Coordinates of C-alpha atoms and ligand atoms in Angstrom, one line a residue:
X13 CA -21.0 -50.4 -57.4
X14 CA -18.0 -48.6 -56.2
X15 CA -15.6 -46.2 -58.0
X16 CA -11.5 -46.8 -55.8
X17 CA -11.3 -43.3 -57.2
X18 CA -14.2 -41.8 -55.2
X19 CA -13.6 -43.9 -52.5
X20 CA -10.2 -41.8 -52.2
X21 CA -10.9 -39.2 -52.1
X22 CA -13.7 -39.1 -49.7
X23 CA -11.4 -41.5 -47.1
X24 CA -8.9 -38.7 -47.6
X25 CA -11.5 -35.2 -47.0
X26 CA -12.1 -38.0 -43.7
X27 CA -8.8 -37.3 -43.1
X28 CA -7.7 -34.4 -43.9
X29 CA -10.6 -33.1 -42.0
X30 CA -10.1 -34.4 -38.6
X31 CA -5.9 -33.1 -38.6
X32 CA -7.3 -29.9 -39.7
X33 CA -9.3 -30.2 -37.4
X34 CA -6.8 -30.3 -34.4
X35 CA -4.2 -28.5 -35.9
X36 CA -2.7 -26.0 -33.9
X37 CA -0.5 -23.6 -36.1
X38 CA 0.2 -22.9 -40.2
X39 CA 2.5 -26.2 -40.4
X40 CA 0.6 -28.1 -40.1
X41 CA -1.7 -27.3 -42.0
X42 CA 0.4 -26.9 -45.0
X43 CA 2.1 -29.9 -44.5
X44 CA -2.2 -31.6 -45.1
X45 CA -2.1 -28.8 -48.3
X46 CA 1.3 -30.9 -49.8
X47 CA -0.1 -33.5 -49.5
X48 CA -3.9 -33.6 -50.4
X49 CA -2.6 -30.7 -53.6
X50 CA 0.2 -31.0 -53.9
X51 CA 2.3 -31.0 -57.5
X52 CA 2.5 -35.2 -55.5
X53 CA 0.0 -35.1 -53.5
X54 CA -3.3 -37.3 -53.9
X55 CA -5.9 -35.7 -55.7
X56 CA -3.5 -34.8 -58.8
X57 CA -2.0 -38.8 -58.8
X58 CA -5.4 -40.1 -59.1
X59 CA -6.5 -38.1 -61.4
X60 CA -3.8 -39.8 -63.7
X61 CA -6.0 -43.1 -63.3
X62 CA -9.4 -41.6 -64.2
X63 CA -7.9 -43.0 -68.1
X64 CA -8.8 -46.5 -66.8
X65 CA -12.0 -45.5 -65.4
X66 CA -15.0 -46.1 -67.8
X67 CA -17.3 -42.5 -69.0
X68 CA -19.6 -43.5 -66.2
X69 CA -16.5 -44.0 -63.4
X70 CA -14.5 -41.0 -64.5
X71 CA -18.3 -38.3 -64.2
X72 CA -18.3 -39.4 -61.0
X73 CA -14.6 -39.3 -60.4
X74 CA -14.6 -36.1 -61.9
X75 CA -17.7 -34.7 -59.7
X76 CA -15.9 -36.0 -56.9
X77 CA -13.1 -34.2 -57.8
X78 CA -14.8 -30.8 -58.0
X79 CA -16.7 -31.2 -54.6
X80 CA -13.5 -32.9 -52.9
X81 CA -11.0 -29.6 -53.8
X82 CA -14.6 -27.0 -52.5
X83 CA -14.8 -28.9 -49.0
X84 CA -10.8 -29.9 -49.4
X85 CA -10.6 -26.0 -49.2
X86 CA -13.0 -24.9 -46.7
X87 CA -11.1 -27.3 -43.9
X88 CA -8.3 -25.8 -44.7
X89 CA -9.5 -21.9 -44.8
X90 CA -11.9 -23.0 -41.7
X91 CA -8.4 -24.1 -39.6
X92 CA -6.5 -20.9 -40.7
X93 CA -9.2 -19.0 -39.6
X94 CA -9.4 -20.9 -36.1
X95 CA -5.3 -20.6 -35.3
X96 CA -5.1 -17.4 -36.2
X97 CA -7.2 -15.8 -33.6
X98 CA -6.4 -17.5 -31.4
X99 CA -2.5 -15.7 -31.7
X100 CA -4.1 -12.8 -31.7
X101 CA -6.0 -13.5 -28.5
X102 CA -2.5 -14.2 -27.4
X103 CA -1.6 -10.6 -28.0
X104 CA -0.8 -11.7 -31.5
X105 CA 2.1 -13.8 -30.9
X106 CA 2.3 -17.7 -30.3
X107 CA 3.5 -18.7 -27.3
X108 CA 7.3 -19.0 -27.1
X109 CA 7.4 -21.1 -23.8
X110 CA 11.7 -19.9 -23.4
X111 CA 11.5 -15.8 -23.2
X112 CA 12.2 -15.4 -19.9
X113 CA 9.0 -14.2 -16.9
X114 CA 8.1 -11.5 -16.5
X115 CA 10.4 -10.1 -12.9
X116 CA 7.4 -8.2 -10.7
X117 CA 8.4 -5.9 -8.6
X118 CA 8.1 -6.7 -5.4
X119 CA 6.4 -3.7 -2.5
X120 CA 8.3 -2.8 1.0
X121 CA 6.8 -0.5 3.4
X122 CA 7.5 2.7 4.3
X123 CA 9.7 4.7 6.5
X124 CA 6.4 6.1 7.9
X125 CA 5.1 2.6 8.2
X126 CA 8.1 1.5 9.4
X127 CA 8.6 3.4 12.6
X128 CA 5.3 3.2 13.8
X129 CA 5.5 -0.8 13.4
X130 CA 8.3 0.1 15.8
X131 CA 7.2 2.6 18.2
X132 CA 3.5 0.2 17.7
X133 CA 6.4 -2.9 19.0
X134 CA 8.1 -0.7 22.2
X135 CA 5.3 -0.1 23.1
X136 CA 3.4 -3.3 23.5
X137 CA 6.2 -4.6 25.3
X138 CA 5.8 -1.9 27.9
X139 CA 2.5 -2.7 27.8
X140 CA 0.5 0.0 26.0
X141 CA -2.6 -1.6 23.7
X142 CA -3.1 0.5 20.6
X143 CA -6.0 2.5 19.9
X144 CA -7.6 4.3 17.2
X145 CA -9.9 7.2 16.6
X146 CA -11.6 8.6 13.2
X147 CA -10.2 11.4 11.3
X148 CA -12.1 13.8 10.9
X149 CA -12.9 14.6 13.9
X150 CA -15.7 17.2 15.7
X151 CA -14.6 20.3 17.2
X152 CA -15.5 19.6 21.3
X153 CA -12.9 16.6 20.4
X154 CA -9.9 18.3 18.6
X155 CA -10.3 21.1 21.5
X156 CA -12.5 21.2 24.1
X157 CA -12.5 18.2 25.6
X158 CA -9.1 18.7 26.1
X159 CA -9.6 21.8 27.8
X160 CA -8.1 23.9 24.4
X161 CA -9.4 27.6 25.2
X162 CA -12.1 29.1 21.9
X163 CA -9.3 31.6 22.0
X164 CA -5.8 29.1 21.2
X165 CA -4.3 29.5 18.0
X166 CA -4.8 25.9 17.0
X167 CA -8.0 26.4 16.2
X168 CA -7.8 29.5 13.7
X169 CA -9.7 28.8 10.4
X170 CA -5.8 30.0 9.3
X171 CA -4.3 26.7 10.5
X172 CA -7.4 23.5 10.9
X173 CA -9.1 21.9 7.4
X174 CA -13.0 22.2 9.1
X175 CA -15.3 21.2 7.2
X176 CA -18.9 23.8 6.4
X177 CA -20.3 21.5 9.1
X178 CA -17.4 22.1 11.4
X179 CA -16.1 18.8 11.6
X180 CA -12.9 19.3 10.9
X181 CA -9.5 17.2 10.2
X182 CA -7.9 16.0 13.1
X183 CA -4.7 17.9 14.3
X184 CA -3.3 15.9 16.6
X185 CA -3.9 12.4 17.5
X186 CA -4.9 13.6 21.3
X187 CA -7.9 13.0 20.2
X188 CA -8.1 10.0 20.6
X189 CA -7.4 10.7 24.9
X190 CA -10.5 11.8 24.4
X191 CA -12.3 9.0 22.5
X192 CA -11.0 6.5 24.4
X193 CA -11.8 7.6 28.0
X194 CA -14.7 8.6 26.8
X195 CA -15.8 4.6 25.6
X196 CA -13.7 2.7 28.4
X197 CA -12.8 2.8 33.2
X198 CA -9.8 3.7 34.4
X199 CA -7.0 2.5 34.5
X200 CA -5.8 3.1 30.3
X201 CA -2.5 2.3 28.7
X202 CA -3.6 3.3 24.9
X203 CA -1.0 4.3 22.0
X204 CA -2.3 6.0 19.0
X205 CA -0.9 6.0 16.1
X206 CA -2.8 7.6 13.5
X207 CA -2.8 10.5 10.9
X208 CA -3.4 13.8 11.1
X209 CA -3.6 18.0 9.0
X210 CA -2.6 20.9 10.2
X211 CA -2.8 24.3 7.0
X212 CA 1.3 24.5 7.3
X213 CA 2.6 25.9 3.7
X214 CA 4.5 22.8 3.2
X215 CA 8.7 22.6 3.1
X216 CA 11.3 20.9 4.0
X217 CA 10.0 19.9 7.6
X218 CA 6.8 20.3 7.3
X219 CA 3.8 19.0 5.3
X220 CA 0.1 19.4 5.4
X221 CA -0.6 15.7 6.2
X222 CA 1.7 14.2 8.5
X223 CA 1.5 11.0 11.7
X224 CA 2.1 10.9 15.6
X225 CA 2.4 9.0 17.6
X226 CA 0.1 9.8 20.8
X227 CA 0.6 7.3 24.2
X228 CA -2.4 8.0 27.9
X229 CA -1.3 5.6 30.8
X230 CA -4.1 6.8 33.4
X231 CA -3.5 5.2 36.9
X232 CA -3.5 6.2 40.7
X233 CA -0.3 8.4 41.3
X234 CA 1.2 8.4 37.9
X235 CA 4.3 11.3 37.9
X236 CA 6.6 13.1 36.0
X237 CA 9.1 10.7 36.4
X238 CA 6.9 7.3 35.5
X239 CA 6.8 9.6 32.7
X240 CA 10.5 9.8 32.1
X241 CA 11.1 6.3 32.8
X242 CA 9.5 5.6 30.1
X243 CA 9.8 8.1 27.3
X244 CA 13.8 6.8 28.5
X245 CA 12.9 3.1 27.9
X246 CA 11.8 4.2 24.2
X247 CA 14.2 7.0 22.9
X248 CA 17.1 3.3 23.9
X249 CA 15.0 1.2 21.9
X250 CA 14.3 2.8 19.3
X251 CA 17.6 4.8 19.7
X252 CA 20.4 2.5 21.2
X253 CA 20.5 2.5 24.6
X254 CA 23.5 5.3 24.8
X255 CA 20.6 8.2 23.8
X256 CA 19.3 9.9 27.2
X257 CA 16.5 12.8 27.2
X258 CA 15.6 15.6 29.0
X259 CA 12.5 17.0 29.9
X260 CA 12.0 21.1 28.8
X261 CA 9.4 22.9 30.3
X262 CA 5.6 23.7 28.3
X263 CA 2.7 24.6 27.8
X264 CA 0.2 22.0 26.3
X265 CA -3.9 22.8 27.2
X266 CA -3.9 19.2 28.3
X267 CA -1.5 18.9 30.7
X268 CA -0.4 20.1 33.8
X269 CA 2.6 20.5 34.0
X270 CA 3.4 20.5 30.2
X271 CA 7.4 19.8 29.0
X272 CA 8.9 19.0 25.6
X273 CA 11.3 16.5 26.0
X274 CA 14.6 16.1 23.7
X275 CA 17.0 13.3 22.8
X276 CA 20.3 14.0 22.9
X277 CA 21.6 14.1 18.8
X278 CA 22.0 10.8 17.3
X279 CA 23.7 12.2 14.6
X280 CA 26.7 12.9 16.5
X281 CA 26.1 11.6 20.4
X282 CA 25.2 15.0 22.1
X283 CA 29.2 16.8 21.0
X284 CA 26.9 19.3 18.1
X285 CA 26.4 19.1 14.9
X286 CA 24.8 20.6 12.5
X287 CA 21.4 18.6 12.6
X288 CA 20.8 19.8 16.1
X289 CA 21.7 22.9 15.4
X290 CA 24.4 22.5 17.8
X291 CA 23.2 21.9 20.6
X292 CA 23.6 18.5 21.0
X293 CA 19.6 17.9 21.5
X294 CA 16.9 17.0 19.1
X295 CA 13.4 18.0 19.9
X296 CA 11.1 15.1 19.6
X297 CA 7.0 15.9 21.2
X298 CA 5.7 17.2 23.7
X299 CA 3.5 15.2 26.7
X300 CA 3.2 16.2 30.7
X301 CA 0.4 15.0 33.4
X302 CA -2.9 14.7 32.2
X303 CA -4.3 18.2 33.3
X304 CA -7.5 17.2 36.1
X305 CA -9.8 19.0 33.6
X306 CA -9.6 16.8 30.8
X307 CA -10.0 13.9 33.1
X308 CA -13.7 16.4 34.6
X309 CA -14.3 15.5 30.5
X310 CA -14.3 12.7 30.4
X311 CA -15.5 12.4 33.6
X312 CA -13.2 10.9 35.1
X313 CA -12.7 11.4 39.4
X314 CA -9.0 13.3 39.3
X315 CA -9.4 12.7 43.4
X316 CA -8.8 8.7 41.6
X317 CA -7.4 8.9 38.4
X318 CA -3.8 11.2 37.1
X319 CA -2.0 9.9 34.8
X320 CA 0.3 10.9 31.8
X321 CA -0.2 11.8 28.0
X322 CA 2.7 12.7 25.3
X323 CA 2.7 12.8 21.6
X324 CA 5.4 13.1 18.4
X325 CA 5.6 13.0 15.2
X326 CA 6.7 10.4 13.7
X327 CA 7.9 11.6 9.9
X328 CA 10.6 13.9 12.8
X329 CA 12.0 11.0 13.6
X330 CA 11.7 8.7 9.9
X331 CA 13.5 11.7 9.3
X332 CA 16.0 11.0 11.4
X333 CA 16.5 7.0 11.6
X334 CA 17.2 7.0 7.8
X335 CA 18.4 10.9 8.0
X336 CA 15.8 11.4 5.7
X337 CA 15.4 16.5 4.9
X338 CA 13.1 16.1 2.3
X339 CA 9.9 15.9 4.6
X340 CA 7.9 16.4 1.3
X341 CA 10.0 13.2 -0.2
X342 CA 7.2 10.9 2.1
X343 CA 4.9 12.0 0.1
X344 CA 5.7 12.0 -3.0
X345 CA 5.4 8.8 -4.1
X346 CA 9.2 8.8 -6.3
X347 CA 10.1 4.6 -6.1
X348 CA 14.0 6.3 -7.0
X349 CA 13.5 7.5 -3.2
X350 CA 10.6 5.3 -2.1
X351 CA 13.0 1.7 -3.0
X352 CA 16.0 2.7 -1.0
X353 CA 14.1 1.3 2.4
Ligands
LIG402 N1 -0.9 17.2 20.6 C1 0.2 17.8 21.2 C2 0.6 18.3 19.2 O1 0.4 18.2 17.7 C3 1.6 17.6 21.4 C4 1.2 17.1 22.4 C5 2.0 17.0 23.5 C6 0.3 15.8 22.7 C7 1.6 16.7 25.6 C8 0.5 15.1 24.0 C9 0.9 15.9 25.4 O2 0.2 13.5 24.8 O3 0.5 15.8 26.1 O4 1.6 19.1 19.3

């Protein structure tokens, strides 16, 4: 025997269960609540028809009202709980697709990296390939093999970082000259950019870590004229065709003869200014003809092979290039500084 009120309640419950399980927000739940429980909703209006039922049917319908209300309430509760939980997973906020996106800052190259990349590109065009060596070195590769006497001041514990086991942080990229020649037969034509370390007190022009780019060419009858021409080509490519270079006699243990080389001042064109201290010249780095002792140390015959080597400071070039007046700015990771390049 069917009871129309009980049937309507049951089918409304079935409906509500489905709708609530799919509800996306609180407003949808509220809509269903009004439809079922609201003043003009299904249950109140059904209860108006109770009078037309037999006592038996009325009892049945009464029970259906009670359990119906309870079950309906529990469908609503779990729908609301689910909606709140997913909003929390969303940072507690409802997703607002109309908000503009958050912009992601793009990184860019550090000026030191830019200069390394450009210097390497220039030397590549001149026929050099890139070589590499470790930053943690042994005394042999940093000093002895480079013909640097035990008494040389750069070997002092106050000038270089030593480990307890006697190894050290390389103080120059000249170590890569040795590493390359040890593992390759001549001829050699390499550049080696990399990080170096010295126990310098930091100031506007000194940093405990910095970068150099080393060059080494070993072949037959390599002269100082070859060295000068390659440095001239580099200067022209790096700073412009009007830049001149000059070599000044100097001493380095691993080259003989040795020179320091200067570029005509890129700020004043050589007329004299405060950057070049009125001299018209900027000191860039050291170079020379590879000392026969260095060749012997790596097993090359100095009667057959000759070569030149050079090394320059990357930061020095970056500072001239970008008019940076304090080397420490390059290492502070201040985005306001770095985003200018
Ligand atoms: N290694 C030297 C320095 O750190 C620079 C240098 C000088 C490199 C002469 C060379 C060279 O290859 O031939 O001061």
